[in-house]
């Protein structure tokens, strides 16, 4: 499959998983509607797909949610495979994605550094 088609398939799978979570079709109590599917990376041979999950919930709740999604992976795969017409549906593996939280933390650090720099400049100017 071409690179564009792999990206498109990953996006379709991401949308379908998001719908299942939003509509609470996944009955596992660990799976919260606050979980977000960031991206799906599909292997070239369509054997596997890695699904990156994040949330603004605390880290332990996100890990529990990912465990719930991994235990419901068979149901999710069969539900999506019925909707998409591809010859082989990949085995889904859900992992915690901390990139959004790390990015948010980095922006906060940069903002604090900028404020400290301004405060230092104001001190120099007032001397």
PDB file of C-alpha atoms in Angstrom:
ATOM      1  CA  UNK A   1       0.000   0.000   0.000  1.00  0.00           C
ATOM      2  CA  UNK A   2       1.218   3.501  -0.755  1.00  0.00           C
ATOM      3  CA  UNK A   3       2.204   5.951   1.955  1.00  0.00           C
ATOM      4  CA  UNK A   4      -0.836   8.177   1.362  1.00  0.00           C
ATOM      5  CA  UNK A   5      -3.199   5.222   1.558  1.00  0.00           C
ATOM      6  CA  UNK A   6      -1.592   4.060   4.816  1.00  0.00           C
ATOM      7  CA  UNK A   7      -2.065   7.536   6.334  1.00  0.00           C
ATOM      8  CA  UNK A   8      -5.650   7.638   5.126  1.00  0.00           C
ATOM      9  CA  UNK A   9      -6.381   4.198   6.590  1.00  0.00           C
ATOM     10  CA  UNK A  10      -4.827   5.255   9.899  1.00  0.00           C
ATOM     11  CA  UNK A  11      -7.031   8.346   9.940  1.00  0.00           C
ATOM     12  CA  UNK A  12     -10.163   6.287   9.196  1.00  0.00           C
ATOM     13  CA  UNK A  13      -9.328   3.856  11.995  1.00  0.00           C
ATOM     14  CA  UNK A  14      -8.689   6.791  14.360  1.00  0.00           C
ATOM     15  CA  UNK A  15     -12.083   8.305  13.557  1.00  0.00           C
ATOM     16  CA  UNK A  16     -13.921   5.005  14.007  1.00  0.00           C
ATOM     17  CA  UNK A  17     -12.263   4.255  17.357  1.00  0.00           C
ATOM     18  CA  UNK A  18     -13.055   7.793  18.522  1.00  0.00           C
ATOM     19  CA  UNK A  19     -16.708   7.285  17.582  1.00  0.00           C
ATOM     20  CA  UNK A  20     -16.861   3.992  19.482  1.00  0.00           C
ATOM     21  CA  UNK A  21     -15.435   5.672  22.590  1.00  0.00           C
ATOM     22  CA  UNK A  22     -17.657   8.752  22.296  1.00  0.00           C
ATOM     23  CA  UNK A  23     -20.829   6.712  21.820  1.00  0.00           C
ATOM     24  CA  UNK A  24     -19.771   4.467  24.724  1.00  0.00           C
ATOM     25  CA  UNK A  25     -19.917   1.327  22.584  1.00  0.00           C
ATOM     26  CA  UNK A  26     -16.861  -0.012  24.422  1.00  0.00           C
ATOM     27  CA  UNK A  27     -18.455  -1.388  27.589  1.00  0.00           C
ATOM     28  CA  UNK A  28     -15.244  -1.663  29.640  1.00  0.00           C
ATOM     29  CA  UNK A  29     -15.651   0.636  32.686  1.00  0.00           C
ATOM     30  CA  UNK A  30     -11.973   1.682  32.474  1.00  0.00           C
ATOM     31  CA  UNK A  31     -12.572   3.344  29.098  1.00  0.00           C
ATOM     32  CA  UNK A  32     -13.525   6.977  29.657  1.00  0.00           C
ATOM     33  CA  UNK A  33     -15.108   9.277  27.099  1.00  0.00           C
ATOM     34  CA  UNK A  34     -12.296  11.716  27.982  1.00  0.00           C
ATOM     35  CA  UNK A  35      -9.731   9.549  26.172  1.00  0.00           C
ATOM     36  CA  UNK A  36      -8.466  10.987  22.907  1.00  0.00           C
ATOM     37  CA  UNK A  37      -7.076   9.006  19.992  1.00  0.00           C
ATOM     38  CA  UNK A  38      -4.205  11.132  18.671  1.00  0.00           C
ATOM     39  CA  UNK A  39      -2.977   9.036  15.782  1.00  0.00           C
ATOM     40  CA  UNK A  40      -2.827   5.524  14.379  1.00  0.00           C
ATOM     41  CA  UNK A  41       0.301   4.144  12.744  1.00  0.00           C
ATOM     42  CA  UNK A  42      -0.455   1.208  10.449  1.00  0.00           C
ATOM     43  CA  UNK A  43       2.295  -1.242   9.447  1.00  0.00           C
ATOM     44  CA  UNK A  44       2.916  -1.561   5.703  1.00  0.00           C
ATOM     45  CA  UNK A  45       1.756  -5.181   5.623  1.00  0.00           C
ATOM     46  CA  UNK A  46      -1.453  -4.294   7.522  1.00  0.00           C
ATOM     47  CA  UNK A  47      -0.593  -6.830  10.242  1.00  0.00           C
ATOM     48  CA  UNK A  48      -0.449  -4.329  13.103  1.00  0.00           C
ATOM     49  CA  UNK A  49      -1.564  -0.830  14.001  1.00  0.00           C
ATOM     50  CA  UNK A  50      -0.399   1.198  16.976  1.00  0.00           C
ATOM     51  CA  UNK A  51      -3.047   3.492  18.416  1.00  0.00           C
ATOM     52  CA  UNK A  52      -1.773   6.451  20.475  1.00  0.00           C
ATOM     53  CA  UNK A  53      -4.126   7.490  23.279  1.00  0.00           C
ATOM     54  CA  UNK A  54      -3.939  10.591  25.470  1.00  0.00           C
ATOM     55  CA  UNK A  55      -6.103  12.592  27.835  1.00  0.00           C
ATOM     56  CA  UNK A  56      -6.001  15.448  30.288  1.00  0.00           C
ATOM     57  CA  UNK A  57      -6.989  12.975  33.008  1.00  0.00           C
ATOM     58  CA  UNK A  58      -4.288  11.938  35.450  1.00  0.00           C
ATOM     59  CA  UNK A  59      -1.699   9.436  34.276  1.00  0.00           C
ATOM     60  CA  UNK A  60      -3.081   6.436  36.173  1.00  0.00           C
ATOM     61  CA  UNK A  61      -6.560   6.930  34.678  1.00  0.00           C
ATOM     62  CA  UNK A  62      -5.091   7.108  31.168  1.00  0.00           C
ATOM     63  CA  UNK A  63      -3.125   3.894  31.761  1.00  0.00           C
ATOM     64  CA  UNK A  64      -6.268   2.149  33.025  1.00  0.00           C
ATOM     65  CA  UNK A  65      -8.160   3.404  29.980  1.00  0.00           C
ATOM     66  CA  UNK A  66      -5.471   2.052  27.650  1.00  0.00           C
ATOM     67  CA  UNK A  67      -5.637  -1.308  29.458  1.00  0.00           C
ATOM     68  CA  UNK A  68      -9.396  -1.296  28.923  1.00  0.00           C
ATOM     69  CA  UNK A  69      -8.969  -0.493  25.239  1.00  0.00           C
ATOM     70  CA  UNK A  70      -6.391  -3.275  24.850  1.00  0.00           C
ATOM     71  CA  UNK A  71      -8.775  -5.765  26.449  1.00  0.00           C
ATOM     72  CA  UNK A  72     -11.570  -4.599  24.114  1.00  0.00           C
ATOM     73  CA  UNK A  73      -9.290  -4.593  21.045  1.00  0.00           C
ATOM     74  CA  UNK A  74     -11.008  -7.636  19.495  1.00  0.00           C
ATOM     75  CA  UNK A  75     -14.425  -5.990  19.710  1.00  0.00           C
ATOM     76  CA  UNK A  76     -13.042  -2.709  18.323  1.00  0.00           C
ATOM     77  CA  UNK A  77     -11.267  -4.502  15.444  1.00  0.00           C
ATOM     78  CA  UNK A  78     -14.378  -6.469  14.449  1.00  0.00           C
ATOM     79  CA  UNK A  79     -16.621  -3.383  14.680  1.00  0.00           C
ATOM     80  CA  UNK A  80     -14.354  -1.327  12.443  1.00  0.00           C
ATOM     81  CA  UNK A  81     -13.569  -4.175  10.030  1.00  0.00           C
ATOM     82  CA  UNK A  82     -17.301  -4.427   9.235  1.00  0.00           C
ATOM     83  CA  UNK A  83     -17.331  -0.746   8.182  1.00  0.00           C
ATOM     84  CA  UNK A  84     -14.074  -0.558   6.214  1.00  0.00           C
ATOM     85  CA  UNK A  85     -13.564  -2.605   3.092  1.00  0.00           C
ATOM     86  CA  UNK A  86      -9.942  -3.745   3.271  1.00  0.00           C
ATOM     87  CA  UNK A  87      -8.676  -7.256   2.667  1.00  0.00           C
ATOM     88  CA  UNK A  88      -6.843  -7.538   5.977  1.00  0.00           C
ATOM     89  CA  UNK A  89      -7.597  -5.592   9.141  1.00  0.00           C
ATOM     90  CA  UNK A  90      -4.604  -4.855  11.414  1.00  0.00           C
ATOM     91  CA  UNK A  91      -4.294  -6.074  14.999  1.00  0.00           C
ATOM     92  CA  UNK A  92      -4.714  -3.002  17.213  1.00  0.00           C
ATOM     93  CA  UNK A  93      -2.345  -2.181  20.054  1.00  0.00           C
ATOM     94  CA  UNK A  94      -3.147   0.795  22.259  1.00  0.00           C
ATOM     95  CA  UNK A  95      -0.350   2.809  23.928  1.00  0.00           C
ATOM     96  CA  UNK A  96      -0.257   5.917  26.114  1.00  0.00           C
ATOM     97  CA  UNK A  97       0.800   9.050  24.223  1.00  0.00           C
ATOM     98  CA  UNK A  98       2.294  11.692  26.491  1.00  0.00           C
ATOM     99  CA  UNK A  99       3.300  14.108  23.727  1.00  0.00           C
ATOM    100  CA  UNK A 100       0.430  16.559  24.323  1.00  0.00           C
ATOM    101  CA  UNK A 101       1.127  16.732  28.067  1.00  0.00           C
ATOM    102  CA  UNK A 102       4.876  17.102  27.422  1.00  0.00           C
ATOM    103  CA  UNK A 103       4.201  19.900  24.929  1.00  0.00           C
ATOM    104  CA  UNK A 104       1.926  21.665  27.413  1.00  0.00           C
ATOM    105  CA  UNK A 105       4.608  21.368  30.125  1.00  0.00           C
ATOM    106  CA  UNK A 106       7.236  22.734  27.731  1.00  0.00           C
ATOM    107  CA  UNK A 107       5.092  25.779  26.891  1.00  0.00           C
ATOM    108  CA  UNK A 108       4.615  26.440  30.619  1.00  0.00           C
ATOM    109  CA  UNK A 109       8.378  26.237  31.213  1.00  0.00           C
ATOM    110  CA  UNK A 110       9.050  28.632  28.340  1.00  0.00           C
ATOM    111  CA  UNK A 111       6.466  31.072  29.695  1.00  0.00           C
ATOM    112  CA  UNK A 112       8.065  30.958  33.147  1.00  0.00           C
ATOM    113  CA  UNK A 113      11.522  31.570  31.664  1.00  0.00           C
ATOM    114  CA  UNK A 114      10.186  34.525  29.695  1.00  0.00           C
ATOM    115  CA  UNK A 115       8.616  36.008  32.842  1.00  0.00           C
ATOM    116  CA  UNK A 116      11.863  35.536  34.783  1.00  0.00           C
ATOM    117  CA  UNK A 117      13.809  37.217  31.984  1.00  0.00           C
ATOM    118  CA  UNK A 118      11.423  40.195  31.961  1.00  0.00           C
ATOM    119  CA  UNK A 119      11.687  40.493  35.738  1.00  0.00           C
ATOM    120  CA  UNK A 120      15.490  40.458  35.510  1.00  0.00           C
ATOM    121  CA  UNK A 121      15.418  43.177  32.808  1.00  0.00           C
ATOM    122  CA  UNK A 122      13.076  45.317  34.908  1.00  0.00           C
ATOM    123  CA  UNK A 123      15.470  45.002  37.856  1.00  0.00           C
ATOM    124  CA  UNK A 124      18.424  46.125  35.681  1.00  0.00           C
ATOM    125  CA  UNK A 125      16.485  49.072  34.301  1.00  0.00           C
ATOM    126  CA  UNK A 126      15.376  50.229  37.753  1.00  0.00           C
ATOM    127  CA  UNK A 127      18.959  50.233  39.095  1.00  0.00           C
TER     128      UNK A 127
END
